[in-house]
XYZ file of N, CA and C in Angstrom:
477
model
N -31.118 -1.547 -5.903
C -31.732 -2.429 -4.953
C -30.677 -3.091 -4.065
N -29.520 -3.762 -4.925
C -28.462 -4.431 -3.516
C -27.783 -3.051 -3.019
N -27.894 -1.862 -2.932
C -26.915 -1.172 -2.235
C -28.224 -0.555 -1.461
N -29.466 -0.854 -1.179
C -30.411 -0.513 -0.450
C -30.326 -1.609 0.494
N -30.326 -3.062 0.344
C -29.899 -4.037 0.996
C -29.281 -3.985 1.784
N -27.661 -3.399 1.173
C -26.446 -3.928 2.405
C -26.358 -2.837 3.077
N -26.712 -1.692 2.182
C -27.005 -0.313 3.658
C -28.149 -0.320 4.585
N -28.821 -1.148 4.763
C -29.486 -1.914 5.744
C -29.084 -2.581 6.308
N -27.976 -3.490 5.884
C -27.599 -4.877 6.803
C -28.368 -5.905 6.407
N -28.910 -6.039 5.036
C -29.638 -7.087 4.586
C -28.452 -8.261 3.703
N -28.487 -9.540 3.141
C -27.617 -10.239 2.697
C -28.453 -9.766 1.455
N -27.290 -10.102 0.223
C -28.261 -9.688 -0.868
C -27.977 -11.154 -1.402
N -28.895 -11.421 -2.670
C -28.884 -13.086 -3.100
C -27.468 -12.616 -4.359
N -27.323 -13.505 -4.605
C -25.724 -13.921 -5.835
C -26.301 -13.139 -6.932
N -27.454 -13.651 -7.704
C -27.752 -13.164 -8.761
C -27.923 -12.251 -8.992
N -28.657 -10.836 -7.904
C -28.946 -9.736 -7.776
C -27.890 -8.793 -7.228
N -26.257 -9.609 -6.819
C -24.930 -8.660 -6.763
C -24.568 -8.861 -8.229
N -24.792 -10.064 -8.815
C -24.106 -10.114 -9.515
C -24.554 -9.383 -10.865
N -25.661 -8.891 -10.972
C -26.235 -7.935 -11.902
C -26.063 -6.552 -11.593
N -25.663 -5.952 -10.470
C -25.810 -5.022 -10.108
C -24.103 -4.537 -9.955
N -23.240 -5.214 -9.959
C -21.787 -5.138 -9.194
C -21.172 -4.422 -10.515
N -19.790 -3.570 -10.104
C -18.775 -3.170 -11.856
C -18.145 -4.130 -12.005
N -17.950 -4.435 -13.611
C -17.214 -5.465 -14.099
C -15.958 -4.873 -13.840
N -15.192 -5.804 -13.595
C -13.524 -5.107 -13.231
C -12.054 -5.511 -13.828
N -11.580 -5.096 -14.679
C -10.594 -5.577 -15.350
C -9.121 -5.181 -14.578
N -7.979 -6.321 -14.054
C -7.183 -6.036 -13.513
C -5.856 -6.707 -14.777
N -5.208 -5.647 -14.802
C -4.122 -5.887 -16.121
C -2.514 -5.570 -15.246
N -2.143 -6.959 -15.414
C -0.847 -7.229 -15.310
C -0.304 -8.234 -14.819
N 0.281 -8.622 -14.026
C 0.325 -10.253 -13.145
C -0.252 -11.133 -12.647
N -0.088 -12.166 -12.378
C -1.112 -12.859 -11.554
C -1.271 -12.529 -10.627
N -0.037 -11.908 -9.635
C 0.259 -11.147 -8.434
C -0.508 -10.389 -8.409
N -0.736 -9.327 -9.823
C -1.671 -7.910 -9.694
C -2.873 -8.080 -9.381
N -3.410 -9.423 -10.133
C -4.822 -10.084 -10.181
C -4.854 -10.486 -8.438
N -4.604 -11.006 -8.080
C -4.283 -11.934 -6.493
C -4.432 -10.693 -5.777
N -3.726 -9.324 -5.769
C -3.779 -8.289 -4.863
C -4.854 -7.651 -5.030
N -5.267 -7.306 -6.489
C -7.024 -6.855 -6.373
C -8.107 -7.477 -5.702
N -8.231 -9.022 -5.803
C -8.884 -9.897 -5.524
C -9.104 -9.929 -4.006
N -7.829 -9.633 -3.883
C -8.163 -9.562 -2.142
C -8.362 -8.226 -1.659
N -8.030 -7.347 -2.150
C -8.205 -5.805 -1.920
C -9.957 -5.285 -1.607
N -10.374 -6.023 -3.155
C -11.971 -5.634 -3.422
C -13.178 -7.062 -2.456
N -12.354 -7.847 -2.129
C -13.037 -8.892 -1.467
C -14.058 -10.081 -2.332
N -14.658 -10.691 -1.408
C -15.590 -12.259 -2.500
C -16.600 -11.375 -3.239
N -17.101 -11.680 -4.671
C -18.250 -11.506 -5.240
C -17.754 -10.459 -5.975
N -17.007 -9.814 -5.936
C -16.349 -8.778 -6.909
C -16.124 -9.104 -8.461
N -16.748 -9.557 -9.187
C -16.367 -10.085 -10.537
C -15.094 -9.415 -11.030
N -13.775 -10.093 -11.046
C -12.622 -9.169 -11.983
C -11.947 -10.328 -12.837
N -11.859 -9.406 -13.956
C -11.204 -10.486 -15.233
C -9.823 -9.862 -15.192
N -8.917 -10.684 -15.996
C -7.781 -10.536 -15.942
C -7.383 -10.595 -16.806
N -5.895 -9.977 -17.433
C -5.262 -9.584 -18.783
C -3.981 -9.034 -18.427
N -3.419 -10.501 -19.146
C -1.683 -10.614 -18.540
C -0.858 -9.809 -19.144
N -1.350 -8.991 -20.587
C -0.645 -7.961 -21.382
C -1.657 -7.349 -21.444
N -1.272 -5.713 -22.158
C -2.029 -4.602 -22.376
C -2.798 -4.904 -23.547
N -1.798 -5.506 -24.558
C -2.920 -6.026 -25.802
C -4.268 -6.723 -25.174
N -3.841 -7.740 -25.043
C -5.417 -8.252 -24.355
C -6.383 -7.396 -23.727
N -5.664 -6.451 -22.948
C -6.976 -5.695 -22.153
C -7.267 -4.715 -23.379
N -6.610 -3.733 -24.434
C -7.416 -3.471 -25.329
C -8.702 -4.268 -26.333
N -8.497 -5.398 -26.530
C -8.890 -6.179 -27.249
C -10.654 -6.761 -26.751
N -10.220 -6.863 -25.270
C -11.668 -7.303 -24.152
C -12.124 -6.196 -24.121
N -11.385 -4.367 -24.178
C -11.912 -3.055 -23.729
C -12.863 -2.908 -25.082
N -13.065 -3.540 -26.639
C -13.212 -3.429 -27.193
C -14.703 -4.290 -27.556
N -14.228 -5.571 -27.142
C -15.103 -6.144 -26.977
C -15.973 -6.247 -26.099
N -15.706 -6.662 -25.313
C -16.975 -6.074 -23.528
C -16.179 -5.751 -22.992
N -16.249 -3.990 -22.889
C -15.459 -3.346 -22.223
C -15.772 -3.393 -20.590
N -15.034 -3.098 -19.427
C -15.437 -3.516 -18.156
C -15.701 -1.981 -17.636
N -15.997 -1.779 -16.098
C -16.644 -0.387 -16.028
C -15.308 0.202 -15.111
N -14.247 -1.048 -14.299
C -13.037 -0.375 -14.133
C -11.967 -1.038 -14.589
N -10.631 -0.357 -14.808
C -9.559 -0.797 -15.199
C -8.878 -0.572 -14.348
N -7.952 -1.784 -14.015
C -6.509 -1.254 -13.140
C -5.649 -2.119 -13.378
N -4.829 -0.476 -13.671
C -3.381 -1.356 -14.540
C -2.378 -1.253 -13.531
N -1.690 -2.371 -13.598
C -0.357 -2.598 -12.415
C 1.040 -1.801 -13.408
N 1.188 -0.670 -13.157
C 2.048 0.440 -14.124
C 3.606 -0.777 -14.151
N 3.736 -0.778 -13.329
C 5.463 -1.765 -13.182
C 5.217 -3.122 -14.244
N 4.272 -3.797 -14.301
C 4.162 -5.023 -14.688
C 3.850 -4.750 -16.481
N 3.241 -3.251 -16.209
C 3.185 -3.179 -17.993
C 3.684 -2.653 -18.614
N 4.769 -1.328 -17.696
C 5.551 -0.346 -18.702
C 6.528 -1.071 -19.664
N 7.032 -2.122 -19.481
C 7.959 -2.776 -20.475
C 7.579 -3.330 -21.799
N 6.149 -2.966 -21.976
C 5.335 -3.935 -22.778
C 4.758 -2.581 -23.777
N 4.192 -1.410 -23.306
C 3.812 -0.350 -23.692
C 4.253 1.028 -23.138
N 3.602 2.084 -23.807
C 3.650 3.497 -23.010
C 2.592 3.329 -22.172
N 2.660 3.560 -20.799
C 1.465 3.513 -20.328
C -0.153 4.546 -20.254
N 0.545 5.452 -20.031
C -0.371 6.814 -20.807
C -0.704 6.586 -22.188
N -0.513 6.057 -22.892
C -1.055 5.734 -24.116
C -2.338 4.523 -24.192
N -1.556 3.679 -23.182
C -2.766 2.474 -22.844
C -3.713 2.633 -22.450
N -3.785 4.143 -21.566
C -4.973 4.768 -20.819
C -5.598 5.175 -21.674
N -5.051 5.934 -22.411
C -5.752 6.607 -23.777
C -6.593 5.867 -24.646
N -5.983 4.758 -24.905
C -6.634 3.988 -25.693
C -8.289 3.180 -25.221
N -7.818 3.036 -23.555
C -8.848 2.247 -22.871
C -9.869 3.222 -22.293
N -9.737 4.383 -22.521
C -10.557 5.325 -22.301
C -11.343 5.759 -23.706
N -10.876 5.797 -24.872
C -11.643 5.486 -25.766
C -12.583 4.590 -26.390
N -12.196 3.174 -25.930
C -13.091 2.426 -26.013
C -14.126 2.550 -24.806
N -13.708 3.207 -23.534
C -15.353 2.902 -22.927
C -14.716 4.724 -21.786
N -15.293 5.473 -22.437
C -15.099 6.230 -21.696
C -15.906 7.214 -20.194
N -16.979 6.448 -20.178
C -17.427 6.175 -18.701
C -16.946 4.758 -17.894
N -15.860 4.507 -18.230
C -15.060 4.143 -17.028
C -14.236 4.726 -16.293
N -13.943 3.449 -15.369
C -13.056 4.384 -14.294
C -11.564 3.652 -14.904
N -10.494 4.722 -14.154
C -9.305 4.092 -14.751
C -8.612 4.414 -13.319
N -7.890 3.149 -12.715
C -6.559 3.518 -11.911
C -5.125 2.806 -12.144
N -4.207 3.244 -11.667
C -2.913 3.262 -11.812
C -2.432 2.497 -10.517
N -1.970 1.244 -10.964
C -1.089 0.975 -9.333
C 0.433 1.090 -9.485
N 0.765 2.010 -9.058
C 2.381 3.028 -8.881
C 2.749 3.500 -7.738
N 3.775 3.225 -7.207
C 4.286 3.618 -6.231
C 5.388 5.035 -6.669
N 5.742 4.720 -7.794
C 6.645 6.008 -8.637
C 5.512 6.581 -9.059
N 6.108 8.003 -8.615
C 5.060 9.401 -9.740
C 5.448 9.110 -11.151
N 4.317 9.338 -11.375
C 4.469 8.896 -13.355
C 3.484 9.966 -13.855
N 3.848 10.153 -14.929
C 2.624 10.987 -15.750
C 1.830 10.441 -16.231
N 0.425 11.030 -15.736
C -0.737 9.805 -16.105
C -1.859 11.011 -17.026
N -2.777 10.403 -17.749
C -3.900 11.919 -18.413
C -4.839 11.965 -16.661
N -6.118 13.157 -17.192
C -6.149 13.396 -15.886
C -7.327 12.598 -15.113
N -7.792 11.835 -15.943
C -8.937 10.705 -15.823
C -8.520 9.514 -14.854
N -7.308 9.526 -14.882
C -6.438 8.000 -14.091
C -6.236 8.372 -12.559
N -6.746 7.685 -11.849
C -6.524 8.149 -10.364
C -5.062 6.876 -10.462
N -4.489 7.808 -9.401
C -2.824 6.693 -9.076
C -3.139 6.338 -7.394
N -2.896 5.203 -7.495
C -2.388 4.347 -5.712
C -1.822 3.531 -5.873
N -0.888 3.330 -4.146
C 0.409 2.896 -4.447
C -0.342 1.407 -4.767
N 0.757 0.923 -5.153
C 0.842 -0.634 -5.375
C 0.170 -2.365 -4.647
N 0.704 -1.403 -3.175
C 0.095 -2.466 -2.237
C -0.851 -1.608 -1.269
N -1.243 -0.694 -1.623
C -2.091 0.111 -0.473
C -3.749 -0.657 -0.964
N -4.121 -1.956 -0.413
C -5.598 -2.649 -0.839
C -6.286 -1.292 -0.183
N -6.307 -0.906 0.755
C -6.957 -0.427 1.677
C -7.552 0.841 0.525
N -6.963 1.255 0.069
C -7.150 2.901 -0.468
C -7.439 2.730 -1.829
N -7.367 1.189 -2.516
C -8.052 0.794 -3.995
C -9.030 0.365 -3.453
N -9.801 -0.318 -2.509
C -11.231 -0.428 -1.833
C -11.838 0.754 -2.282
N -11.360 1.422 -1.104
C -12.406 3.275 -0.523
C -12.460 3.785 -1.905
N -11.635 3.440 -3.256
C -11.436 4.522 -4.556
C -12.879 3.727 -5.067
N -12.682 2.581 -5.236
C -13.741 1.617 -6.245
C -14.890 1.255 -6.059
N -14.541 1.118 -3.997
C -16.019 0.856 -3.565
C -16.460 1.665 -2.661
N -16.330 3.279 -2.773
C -16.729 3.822 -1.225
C -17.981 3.420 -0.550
N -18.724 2.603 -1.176
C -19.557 2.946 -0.408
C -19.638 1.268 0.993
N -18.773 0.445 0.400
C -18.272 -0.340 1.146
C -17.013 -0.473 2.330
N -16.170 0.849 1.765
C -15.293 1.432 2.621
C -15.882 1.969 3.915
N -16.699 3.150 3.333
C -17.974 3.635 3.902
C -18.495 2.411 5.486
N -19.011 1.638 4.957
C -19.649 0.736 5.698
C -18.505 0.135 6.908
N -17.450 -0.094 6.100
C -16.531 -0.515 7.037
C -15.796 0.397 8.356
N -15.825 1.363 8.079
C -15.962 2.712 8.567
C -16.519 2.997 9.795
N -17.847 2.742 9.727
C -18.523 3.056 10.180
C -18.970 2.308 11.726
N -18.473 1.280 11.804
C -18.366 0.797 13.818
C -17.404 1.773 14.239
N -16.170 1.774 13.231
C -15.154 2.931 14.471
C -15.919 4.100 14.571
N -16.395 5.020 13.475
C -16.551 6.253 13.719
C -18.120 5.625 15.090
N -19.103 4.641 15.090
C -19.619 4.880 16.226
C -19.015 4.272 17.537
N -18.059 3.910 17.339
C -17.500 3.384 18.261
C -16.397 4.868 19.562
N -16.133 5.637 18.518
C -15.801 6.930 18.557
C -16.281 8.238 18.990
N -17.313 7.911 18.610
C -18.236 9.328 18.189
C -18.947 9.800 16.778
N -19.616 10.818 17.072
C -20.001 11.282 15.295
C -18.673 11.802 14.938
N -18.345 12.208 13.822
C -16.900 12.566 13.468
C -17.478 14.184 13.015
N -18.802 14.796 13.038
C -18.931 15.830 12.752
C -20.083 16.115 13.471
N -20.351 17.550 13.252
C -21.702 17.874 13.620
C -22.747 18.147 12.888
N -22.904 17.922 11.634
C -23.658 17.837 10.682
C -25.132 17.188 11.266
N -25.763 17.806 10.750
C -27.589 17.056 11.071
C -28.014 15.735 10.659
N -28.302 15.012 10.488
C -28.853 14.199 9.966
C -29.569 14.541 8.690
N -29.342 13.742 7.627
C -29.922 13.615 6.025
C -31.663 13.155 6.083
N -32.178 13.634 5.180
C -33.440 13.138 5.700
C -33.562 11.598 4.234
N -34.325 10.778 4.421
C -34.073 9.957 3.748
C -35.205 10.016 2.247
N -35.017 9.779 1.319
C -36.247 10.398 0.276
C -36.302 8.736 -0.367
N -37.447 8.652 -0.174
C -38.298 7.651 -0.652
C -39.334 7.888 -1.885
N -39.215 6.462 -2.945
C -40.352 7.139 -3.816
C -40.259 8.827 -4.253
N -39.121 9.616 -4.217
C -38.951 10.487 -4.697
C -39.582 12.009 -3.614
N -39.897 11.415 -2.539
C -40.329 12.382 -1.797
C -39.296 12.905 -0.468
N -38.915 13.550 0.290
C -38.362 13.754 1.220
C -39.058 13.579 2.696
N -38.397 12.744 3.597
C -39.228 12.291 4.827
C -38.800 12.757 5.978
């Protein structure tokens, strides 16, 4: 229902993002926390976990639906591929990303972006808000393809 809303251009009410939104766990600095926060924008629920222990411990207990670990802020603390491992076992329909600017070996579930690229942890977490944002240039532009138009299916029917 809120992503029928704002792909309309409707405001949606607090309570009904806030039931509907991914819980988001950002693990590593306050810095790391501060750069997600502003990356993903207001109303984004993200908890925070200043060591890897802790974020196993919350992944265990109410696990969140993404993780993003700041790789620099935690490799000194753990293996980091192992931390993935672990946080993918406790909830493994989550999402997992990596903020690294160094190539690292990650399993193959972990998407990697750089560190300070907000722009490209948006479009990963929220395309469909990237999407939206998107979308004055490309009409501001032109269509960017020639593709037909989608037909829209309502109630399960095609219109």
């Amino acid at each position: 229902m809120a992503e029928f809303l704002r792909a309309w251009g409707y405001s949606v009410p607090r309570e009904l993002a806030k039931a509907t939104s991914k819980s988001m766990m950002a693990i590593g600095t306050k810095d790391t926390m501060a750069h997600v926060a502003r990356a993903l924008g207001e109303g984004v629920p993200i908890r925070h976990a200043s060591h890897p222990y802790d974020a196993l411990i919350f992944a265990g207990a109410d696990p969140a639906d993404v993780y993003i670990v700041d790789v620099r802020a935690v490799s000194s603390d753990v293996d980091v591929p192992s931390l993935f491992e672990a946080l993918h076992r406790a909830n493994s329909q989550g999402t997992f990303v990596a903020l690294s600017d160094e190539p690292i070996s990650l399993p193959s579930f972990v998407g990697r972006i750089g560190r300070s690229d907000a722009q490209q942890l948006k479009g990963f977490l929220m395309p469909e808000a990237a999407a939206q944002a998107a979308a004055p240039l490309q009409a501001a532009s032109g269509p960017a393809s020639e593709e037909p138009p989608r037909s829209l299916v309502v109630g399960g029917s095609s219109r």
